[in-house]
mmCIF file of C-alpha atoms in Angstrom:
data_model
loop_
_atom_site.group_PDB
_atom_site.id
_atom_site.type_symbol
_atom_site.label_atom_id
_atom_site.label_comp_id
_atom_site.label_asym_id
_atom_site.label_seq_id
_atom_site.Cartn_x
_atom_site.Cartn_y
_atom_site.Cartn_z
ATOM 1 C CA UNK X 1420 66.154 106.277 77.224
ATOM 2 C CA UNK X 1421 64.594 106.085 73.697
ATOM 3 C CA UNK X 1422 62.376 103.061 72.491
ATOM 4 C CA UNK X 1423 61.229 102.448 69.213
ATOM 5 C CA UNK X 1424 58.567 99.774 67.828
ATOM 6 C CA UNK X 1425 59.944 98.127 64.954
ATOM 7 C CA UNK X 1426 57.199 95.317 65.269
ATOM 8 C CA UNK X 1427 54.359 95.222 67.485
ATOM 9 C CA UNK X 1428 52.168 92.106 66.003
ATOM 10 C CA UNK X 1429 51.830 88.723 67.323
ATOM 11 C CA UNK X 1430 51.584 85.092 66.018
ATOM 12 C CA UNK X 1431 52.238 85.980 62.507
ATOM 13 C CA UNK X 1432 52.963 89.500 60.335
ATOM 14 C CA UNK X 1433 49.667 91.108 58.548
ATOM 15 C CA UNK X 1434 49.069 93.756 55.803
ATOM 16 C CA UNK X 1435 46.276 95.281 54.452
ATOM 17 C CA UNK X 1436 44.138 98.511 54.976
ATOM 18 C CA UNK X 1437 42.990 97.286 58.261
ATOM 19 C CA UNK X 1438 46.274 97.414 59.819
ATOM 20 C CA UNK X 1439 48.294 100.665 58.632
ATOM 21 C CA UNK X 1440 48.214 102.802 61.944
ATOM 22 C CA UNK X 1441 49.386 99.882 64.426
ATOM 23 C CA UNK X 1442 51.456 97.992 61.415
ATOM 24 C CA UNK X 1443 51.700 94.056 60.439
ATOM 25 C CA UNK X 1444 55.449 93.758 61.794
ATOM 26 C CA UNK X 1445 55.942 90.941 64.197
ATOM 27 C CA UNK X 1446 58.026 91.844 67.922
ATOM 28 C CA UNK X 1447 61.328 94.281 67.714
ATOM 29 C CA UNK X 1448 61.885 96.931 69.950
ATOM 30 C CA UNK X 1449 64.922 99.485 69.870
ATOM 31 C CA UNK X 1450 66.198 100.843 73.319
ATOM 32 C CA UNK X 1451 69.013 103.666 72.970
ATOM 33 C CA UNK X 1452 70.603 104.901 76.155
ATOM 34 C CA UNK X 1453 73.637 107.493 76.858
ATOM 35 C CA UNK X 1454 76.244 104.678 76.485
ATOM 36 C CA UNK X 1455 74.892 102.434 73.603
ATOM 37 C CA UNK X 1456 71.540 100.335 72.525
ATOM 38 C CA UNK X 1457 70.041 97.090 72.629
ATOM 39 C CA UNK X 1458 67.658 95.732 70.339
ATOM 40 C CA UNK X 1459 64.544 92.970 71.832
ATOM 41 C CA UNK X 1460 63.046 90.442 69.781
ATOM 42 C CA UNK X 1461 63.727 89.388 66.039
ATOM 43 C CA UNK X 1462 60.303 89.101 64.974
ATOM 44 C CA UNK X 1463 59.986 90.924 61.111
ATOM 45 C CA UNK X 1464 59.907 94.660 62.888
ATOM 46 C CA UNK X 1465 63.645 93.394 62.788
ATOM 47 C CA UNK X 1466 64.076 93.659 58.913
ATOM 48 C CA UNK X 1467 63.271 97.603 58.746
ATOM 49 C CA UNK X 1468 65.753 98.261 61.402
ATOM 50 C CA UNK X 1469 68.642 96.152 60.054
ATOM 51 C CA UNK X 1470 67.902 98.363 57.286
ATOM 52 C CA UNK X 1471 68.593 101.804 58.451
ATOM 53 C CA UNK X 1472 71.506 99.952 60.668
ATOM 54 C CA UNK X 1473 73.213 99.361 57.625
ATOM 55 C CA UNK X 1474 72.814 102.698 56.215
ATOM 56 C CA UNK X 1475 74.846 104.412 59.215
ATOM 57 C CA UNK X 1476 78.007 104.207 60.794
ATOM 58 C CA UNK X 1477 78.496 100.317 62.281
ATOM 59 C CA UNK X 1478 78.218 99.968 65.906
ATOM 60 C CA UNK X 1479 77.741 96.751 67.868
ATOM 61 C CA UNK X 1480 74.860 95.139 68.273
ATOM 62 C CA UNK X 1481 73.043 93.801 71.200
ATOM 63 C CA UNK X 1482 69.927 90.998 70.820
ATOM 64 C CA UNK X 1483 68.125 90.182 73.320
ATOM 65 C CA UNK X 1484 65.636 87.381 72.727
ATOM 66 C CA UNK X 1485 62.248 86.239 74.968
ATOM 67 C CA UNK X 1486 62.237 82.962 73.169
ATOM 68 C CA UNK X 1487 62.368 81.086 69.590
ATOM 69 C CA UNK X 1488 58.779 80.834 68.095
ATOM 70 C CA UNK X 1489 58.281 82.594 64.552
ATOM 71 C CA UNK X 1490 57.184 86.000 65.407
ATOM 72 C CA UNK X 1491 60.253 86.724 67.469
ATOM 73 C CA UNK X 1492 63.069 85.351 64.919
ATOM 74 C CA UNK X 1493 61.750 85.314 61.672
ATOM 75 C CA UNK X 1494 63.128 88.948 61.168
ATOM 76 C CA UNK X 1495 66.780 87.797 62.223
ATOM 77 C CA UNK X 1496 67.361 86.007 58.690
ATOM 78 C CA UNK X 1497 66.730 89.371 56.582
ATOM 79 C CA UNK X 1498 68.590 91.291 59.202
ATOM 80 C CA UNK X 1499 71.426 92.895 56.798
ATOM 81 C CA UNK X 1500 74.063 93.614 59.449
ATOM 82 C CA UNK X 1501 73.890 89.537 59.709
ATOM 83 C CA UNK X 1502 75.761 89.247 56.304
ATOM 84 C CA UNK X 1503 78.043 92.083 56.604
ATOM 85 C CA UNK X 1504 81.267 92.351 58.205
ATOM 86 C CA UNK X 1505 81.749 95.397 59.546
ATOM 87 C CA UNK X 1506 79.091 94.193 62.144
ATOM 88 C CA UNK X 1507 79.882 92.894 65.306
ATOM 89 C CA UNK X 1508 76.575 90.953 66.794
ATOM 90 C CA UNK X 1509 75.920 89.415 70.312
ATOM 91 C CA UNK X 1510 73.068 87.625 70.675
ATOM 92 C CA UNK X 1511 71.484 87.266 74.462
ATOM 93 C CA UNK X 1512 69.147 83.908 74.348
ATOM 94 C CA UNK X 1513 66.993 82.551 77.590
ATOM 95 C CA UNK X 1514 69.152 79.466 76.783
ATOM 96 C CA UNK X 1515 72.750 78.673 76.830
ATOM 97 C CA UNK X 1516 75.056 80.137 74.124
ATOM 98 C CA UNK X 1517 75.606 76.560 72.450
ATOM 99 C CA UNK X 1518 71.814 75.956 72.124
ATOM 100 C CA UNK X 1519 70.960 79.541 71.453
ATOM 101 C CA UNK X 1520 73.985 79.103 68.468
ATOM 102 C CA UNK X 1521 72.261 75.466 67.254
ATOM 103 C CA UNK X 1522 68.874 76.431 67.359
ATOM 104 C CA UNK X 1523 69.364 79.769 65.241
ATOM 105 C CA UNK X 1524 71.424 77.667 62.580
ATOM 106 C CA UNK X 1525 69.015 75.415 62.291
ATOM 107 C CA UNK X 1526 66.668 77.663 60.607
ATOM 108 C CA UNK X 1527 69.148 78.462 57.718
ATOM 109 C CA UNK X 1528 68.949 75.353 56.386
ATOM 110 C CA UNK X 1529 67.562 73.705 53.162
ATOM 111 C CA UNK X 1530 64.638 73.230 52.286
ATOM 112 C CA UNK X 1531 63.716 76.346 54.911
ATOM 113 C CA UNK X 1532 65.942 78.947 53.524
ATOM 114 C CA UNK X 1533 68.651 78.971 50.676
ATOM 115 C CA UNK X 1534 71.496 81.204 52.893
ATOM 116 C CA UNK X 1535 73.393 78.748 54.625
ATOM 117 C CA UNK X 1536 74.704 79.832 58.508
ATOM 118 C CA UNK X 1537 78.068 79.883 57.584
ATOM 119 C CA UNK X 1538 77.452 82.591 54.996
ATOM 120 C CA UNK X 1539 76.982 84.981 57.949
ATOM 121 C CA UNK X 1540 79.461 87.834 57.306
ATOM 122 C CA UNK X 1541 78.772 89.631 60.590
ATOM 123 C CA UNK X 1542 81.342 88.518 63.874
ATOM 124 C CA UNK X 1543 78.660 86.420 65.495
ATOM 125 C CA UNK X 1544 79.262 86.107 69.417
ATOM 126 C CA UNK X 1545 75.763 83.965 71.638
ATOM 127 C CA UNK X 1546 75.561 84.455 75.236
ATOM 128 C CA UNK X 1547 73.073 83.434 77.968
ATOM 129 C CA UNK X 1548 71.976 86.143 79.826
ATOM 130 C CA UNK X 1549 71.090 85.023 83.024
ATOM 131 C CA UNK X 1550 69.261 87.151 86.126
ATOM 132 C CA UNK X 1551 71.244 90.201 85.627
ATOM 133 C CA UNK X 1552 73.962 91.897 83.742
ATOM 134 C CA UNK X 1553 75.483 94.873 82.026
ATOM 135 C CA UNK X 1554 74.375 95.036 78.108
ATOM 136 C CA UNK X 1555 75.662 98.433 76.484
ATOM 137 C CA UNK X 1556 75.436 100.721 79.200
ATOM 138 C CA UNK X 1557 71.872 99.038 80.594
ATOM 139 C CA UNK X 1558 71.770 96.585 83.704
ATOM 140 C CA UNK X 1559 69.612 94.235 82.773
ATOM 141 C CA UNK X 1560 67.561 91.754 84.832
ATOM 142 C CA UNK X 1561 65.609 88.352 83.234
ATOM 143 C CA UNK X 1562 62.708 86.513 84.712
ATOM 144 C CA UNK X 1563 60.739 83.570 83.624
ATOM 145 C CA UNK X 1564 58.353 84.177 80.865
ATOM 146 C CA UNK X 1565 54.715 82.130 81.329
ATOM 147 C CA UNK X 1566 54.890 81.186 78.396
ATOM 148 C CA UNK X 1567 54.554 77.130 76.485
ATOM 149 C CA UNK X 1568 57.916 77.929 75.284
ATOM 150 C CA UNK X 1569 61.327 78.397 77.207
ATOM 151 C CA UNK X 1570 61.727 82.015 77.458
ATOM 152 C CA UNK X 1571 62.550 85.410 79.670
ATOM 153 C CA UNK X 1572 61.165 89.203 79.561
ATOM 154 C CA UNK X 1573 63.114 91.418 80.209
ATOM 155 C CA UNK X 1574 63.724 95.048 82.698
ATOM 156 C CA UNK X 1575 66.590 97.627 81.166
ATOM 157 C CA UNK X 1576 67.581 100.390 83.475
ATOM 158 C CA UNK X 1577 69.649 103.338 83.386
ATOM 159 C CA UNK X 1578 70.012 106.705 84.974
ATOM 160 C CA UNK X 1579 66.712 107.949 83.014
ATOM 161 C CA UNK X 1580 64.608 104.760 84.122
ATOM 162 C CA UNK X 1581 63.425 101.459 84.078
ATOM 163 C CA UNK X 1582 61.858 99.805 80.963
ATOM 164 C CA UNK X 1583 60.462 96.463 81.252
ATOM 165 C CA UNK X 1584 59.384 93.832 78.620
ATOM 166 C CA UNK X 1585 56.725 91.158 79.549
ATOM 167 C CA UNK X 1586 55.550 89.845 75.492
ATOM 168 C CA UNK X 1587 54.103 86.100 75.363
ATOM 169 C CA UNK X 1588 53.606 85.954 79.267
ATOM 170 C CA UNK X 1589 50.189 84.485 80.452
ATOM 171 C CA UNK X 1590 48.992 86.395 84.106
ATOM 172 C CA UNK X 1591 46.887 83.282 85.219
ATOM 173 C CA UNK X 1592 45.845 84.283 89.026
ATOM 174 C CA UNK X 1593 47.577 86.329 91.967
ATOM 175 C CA UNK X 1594 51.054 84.657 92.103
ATOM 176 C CA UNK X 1595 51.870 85.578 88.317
ATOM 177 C CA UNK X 1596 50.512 88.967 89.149
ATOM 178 C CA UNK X 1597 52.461 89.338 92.354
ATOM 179 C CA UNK X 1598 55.513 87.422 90.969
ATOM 180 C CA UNK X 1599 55.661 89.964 87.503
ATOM 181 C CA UNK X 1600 54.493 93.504 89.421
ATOM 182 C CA UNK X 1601 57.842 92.705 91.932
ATOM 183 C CA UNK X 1602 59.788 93.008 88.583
ATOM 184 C CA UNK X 1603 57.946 95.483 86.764
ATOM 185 C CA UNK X 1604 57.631 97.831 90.097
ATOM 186 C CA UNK X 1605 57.917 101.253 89.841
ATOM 187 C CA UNK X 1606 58.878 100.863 85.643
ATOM 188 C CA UNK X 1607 59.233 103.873 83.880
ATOM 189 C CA UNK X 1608 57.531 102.069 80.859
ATOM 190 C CA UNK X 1609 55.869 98.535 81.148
ATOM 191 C CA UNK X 1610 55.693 96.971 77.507
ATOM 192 C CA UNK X 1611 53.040 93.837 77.837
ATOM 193 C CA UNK X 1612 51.459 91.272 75.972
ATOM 194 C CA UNK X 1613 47.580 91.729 75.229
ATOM 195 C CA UNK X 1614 46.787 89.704 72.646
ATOM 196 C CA UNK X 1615 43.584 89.001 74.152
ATOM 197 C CA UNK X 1616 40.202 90.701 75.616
ATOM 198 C CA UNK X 1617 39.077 89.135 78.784
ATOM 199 C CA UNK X 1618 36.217 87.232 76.958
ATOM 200 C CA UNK X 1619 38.876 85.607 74.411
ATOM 201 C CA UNK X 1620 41.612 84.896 77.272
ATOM 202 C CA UNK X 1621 38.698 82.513 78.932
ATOM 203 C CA UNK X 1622 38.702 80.426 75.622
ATOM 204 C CA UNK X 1623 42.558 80.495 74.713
ATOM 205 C CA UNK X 1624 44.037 80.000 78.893
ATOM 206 C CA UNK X 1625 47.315 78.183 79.013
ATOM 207 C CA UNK X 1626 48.338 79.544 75.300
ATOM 208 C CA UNK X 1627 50.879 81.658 76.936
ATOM 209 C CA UNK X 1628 49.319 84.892 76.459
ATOM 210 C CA UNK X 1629 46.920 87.264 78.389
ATOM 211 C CA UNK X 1630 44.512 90.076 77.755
ATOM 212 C CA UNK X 1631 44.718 93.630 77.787
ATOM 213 C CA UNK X 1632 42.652 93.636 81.443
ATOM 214 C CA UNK X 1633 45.200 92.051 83.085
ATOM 215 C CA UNK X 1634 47.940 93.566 81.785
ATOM 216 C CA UNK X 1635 46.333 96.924 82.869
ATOM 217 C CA UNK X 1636 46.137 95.166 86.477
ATOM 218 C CA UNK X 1637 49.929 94.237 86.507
ATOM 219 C CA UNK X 1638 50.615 98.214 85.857
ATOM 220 C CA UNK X 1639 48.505 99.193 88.157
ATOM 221 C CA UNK X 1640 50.564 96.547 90.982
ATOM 222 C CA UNK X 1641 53.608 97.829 89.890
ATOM 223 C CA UNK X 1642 52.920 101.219 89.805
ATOM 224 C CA UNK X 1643 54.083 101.730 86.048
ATOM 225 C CA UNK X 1644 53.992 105.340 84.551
ATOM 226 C CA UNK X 1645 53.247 103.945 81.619
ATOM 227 C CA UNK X 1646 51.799 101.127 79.740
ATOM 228 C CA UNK X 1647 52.012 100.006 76.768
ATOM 229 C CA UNK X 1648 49.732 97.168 74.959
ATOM 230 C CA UNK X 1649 51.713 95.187 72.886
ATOM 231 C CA UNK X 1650 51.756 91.946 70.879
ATOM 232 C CA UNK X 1651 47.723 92.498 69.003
ATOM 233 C CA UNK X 1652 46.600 89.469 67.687
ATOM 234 C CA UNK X 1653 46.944 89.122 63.835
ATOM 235 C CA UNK X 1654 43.515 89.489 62.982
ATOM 236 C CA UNK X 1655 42.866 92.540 65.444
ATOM 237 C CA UNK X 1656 42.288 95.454 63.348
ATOM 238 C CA UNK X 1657 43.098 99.311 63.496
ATOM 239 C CA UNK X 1658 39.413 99.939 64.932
ATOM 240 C CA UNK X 1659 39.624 97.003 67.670
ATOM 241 C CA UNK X 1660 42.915 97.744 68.698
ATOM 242 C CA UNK X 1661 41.762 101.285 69.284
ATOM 243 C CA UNK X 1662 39.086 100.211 70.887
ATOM 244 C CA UNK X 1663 41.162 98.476 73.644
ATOM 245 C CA UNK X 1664 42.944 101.084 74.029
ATOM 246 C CA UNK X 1665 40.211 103.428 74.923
ATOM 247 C CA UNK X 1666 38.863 100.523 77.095
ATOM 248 C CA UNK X 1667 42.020 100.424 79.019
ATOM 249 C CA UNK X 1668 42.408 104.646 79.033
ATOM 250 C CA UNK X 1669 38.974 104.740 80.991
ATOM 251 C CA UNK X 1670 40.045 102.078 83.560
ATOM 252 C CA UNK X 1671 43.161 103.406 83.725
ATOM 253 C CA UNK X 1672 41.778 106.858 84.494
ATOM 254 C CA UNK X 1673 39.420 105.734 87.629
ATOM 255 C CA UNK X 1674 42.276 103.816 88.871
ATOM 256 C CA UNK X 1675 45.105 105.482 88.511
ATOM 257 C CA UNK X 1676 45.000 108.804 86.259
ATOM 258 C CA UNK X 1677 48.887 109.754 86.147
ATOM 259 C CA UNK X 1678 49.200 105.904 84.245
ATOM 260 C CA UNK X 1679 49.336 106.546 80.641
ATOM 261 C CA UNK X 1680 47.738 103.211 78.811
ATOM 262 C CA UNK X 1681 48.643 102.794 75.028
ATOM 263 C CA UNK X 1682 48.449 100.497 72.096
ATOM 264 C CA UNK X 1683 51.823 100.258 71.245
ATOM 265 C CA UNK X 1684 52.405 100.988 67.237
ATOM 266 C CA UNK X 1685 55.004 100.111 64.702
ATOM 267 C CA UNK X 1686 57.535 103.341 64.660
ATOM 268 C CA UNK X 1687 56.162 104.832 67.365
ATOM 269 C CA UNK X 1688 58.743 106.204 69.579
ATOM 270 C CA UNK X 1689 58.699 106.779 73.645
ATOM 271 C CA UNK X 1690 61.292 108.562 75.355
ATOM 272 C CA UNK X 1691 62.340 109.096 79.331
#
């Protein structure tokens, strides 16, 4: 399995010298298998790899999205394949097909955005994926995000492992924790929100979001290999977010030392 941040920001996109080695892009992440790929999350990460879609041989496409706030479907409306036809496009939504359909429409409307929905070239197809499936070779499982807004993370498996998703989910207390280390158990990478550190999450609880501490706890329940801290807040620079990182490397190491903790970074690439 090969992932690929196109987006690993939160909230809103950022640029500026403070942010070149993690990157501005909001949520997108590529997953390639043996039998085909899957793309997760439309945030502006989305736009790049549209891009380099477009450049290659067309092949279909399979979006998966947690849920419908900015960061996570802005990118969809610059996505080239959208307005080209040799593009076949399914998108997954945590709602059913006919909502999913209305509620992405909606945003290609005057006076948000001059391309009308029925200029999409692309042959469009919505789905609701439910608690598990088959998407392009991967079985694929959905849970509940904790989150203000309807949503679901997601695990993809294959023969090489098991990568799971948890962006925009809030670990308030020991049933979340037991409840999300049940599906993240034994992943072969564990992608999760940590916009916060501990001593922001006690000022922001209930926003739908947690902090890099207890993300680090939910690997250590599942038993992850790896870890990696995703969705920095917009205003958390290169130096902070490496300083979380280190934070979480230490605990990591006098907890568990085979669990590799990382800040996840736009175009950084994991394989297994």
């Amino acid at each position: 399995m090969h992932v690929r941040f196109w987006g690993v920001r939160g909230s809103i996109p950022v640029s500026g010298k403070a942010y070149t080695r993690f990157g501005g892009d909001s949520a997108c992440l590529e997953v390639r298998g043996s039998r085909g790929s899957v793309i997760i999350d439309a945030g502006t990460g989305l736009r790049g790899l549209g891009n380099a879609l477009s450049a290659g041989e067309p092949q279909p496409i399979h979006l998966l999205l947690t849920h419908f706030h900015w960061d996570h479907i802005l990118g969809l409306l610059f996505f080239k394949p959208l307005y080209d036809d040799r593009f076949r496009i399914t998108i997954h939504g945590p709602l059913p097909a006919e909502e999913t359909q209305a509620t992405l429409a909606a945003l290609m409307r005057q006076p948000y955005f001059p391309v009308p929905f029925a200029s999409v070239q692309a042959r469009l197809s919505f789905a609701h994926l439910r608690e598990a499936e088959t998407v392009a070779g991967f079985n694929v499982e959905a849970i509940p995000l904790s989150h203000p807004s309807p949503g679901q993370g997601y695990a993809l498996e294959d023969e090489s492992g098991r990568l799971v998703f948890l962006t925009d989910n809030e670990l308030d207390g020991e049933p979340a924790l037991d409840r999300y280390a049940a599906f993240a158990q034994n992943a072969s990478l564990l992608v999760h929100d940590a916009e916060y550190a501990e001593s922001e999450y006690a000022l922001r609880k209930g926003w739908g979001h947690s902090s890099q501490e207890r993300a680090l706890e939910l690997a250590l329940r599942a038993g992850a290999r790896r870890l990696a801290l995703y969705h920095h807040n917009q205003d958390r620079t290169d130096a902070e977010v490496l300083a979380m990182e280190r934070q979480c490397r230490e605990k990591a190491a006098l907890a568990a030392p085979d669990l590799d903790c990382f800040a996840a970074a736009q175009d950084m690439e994991v394989e297994f």
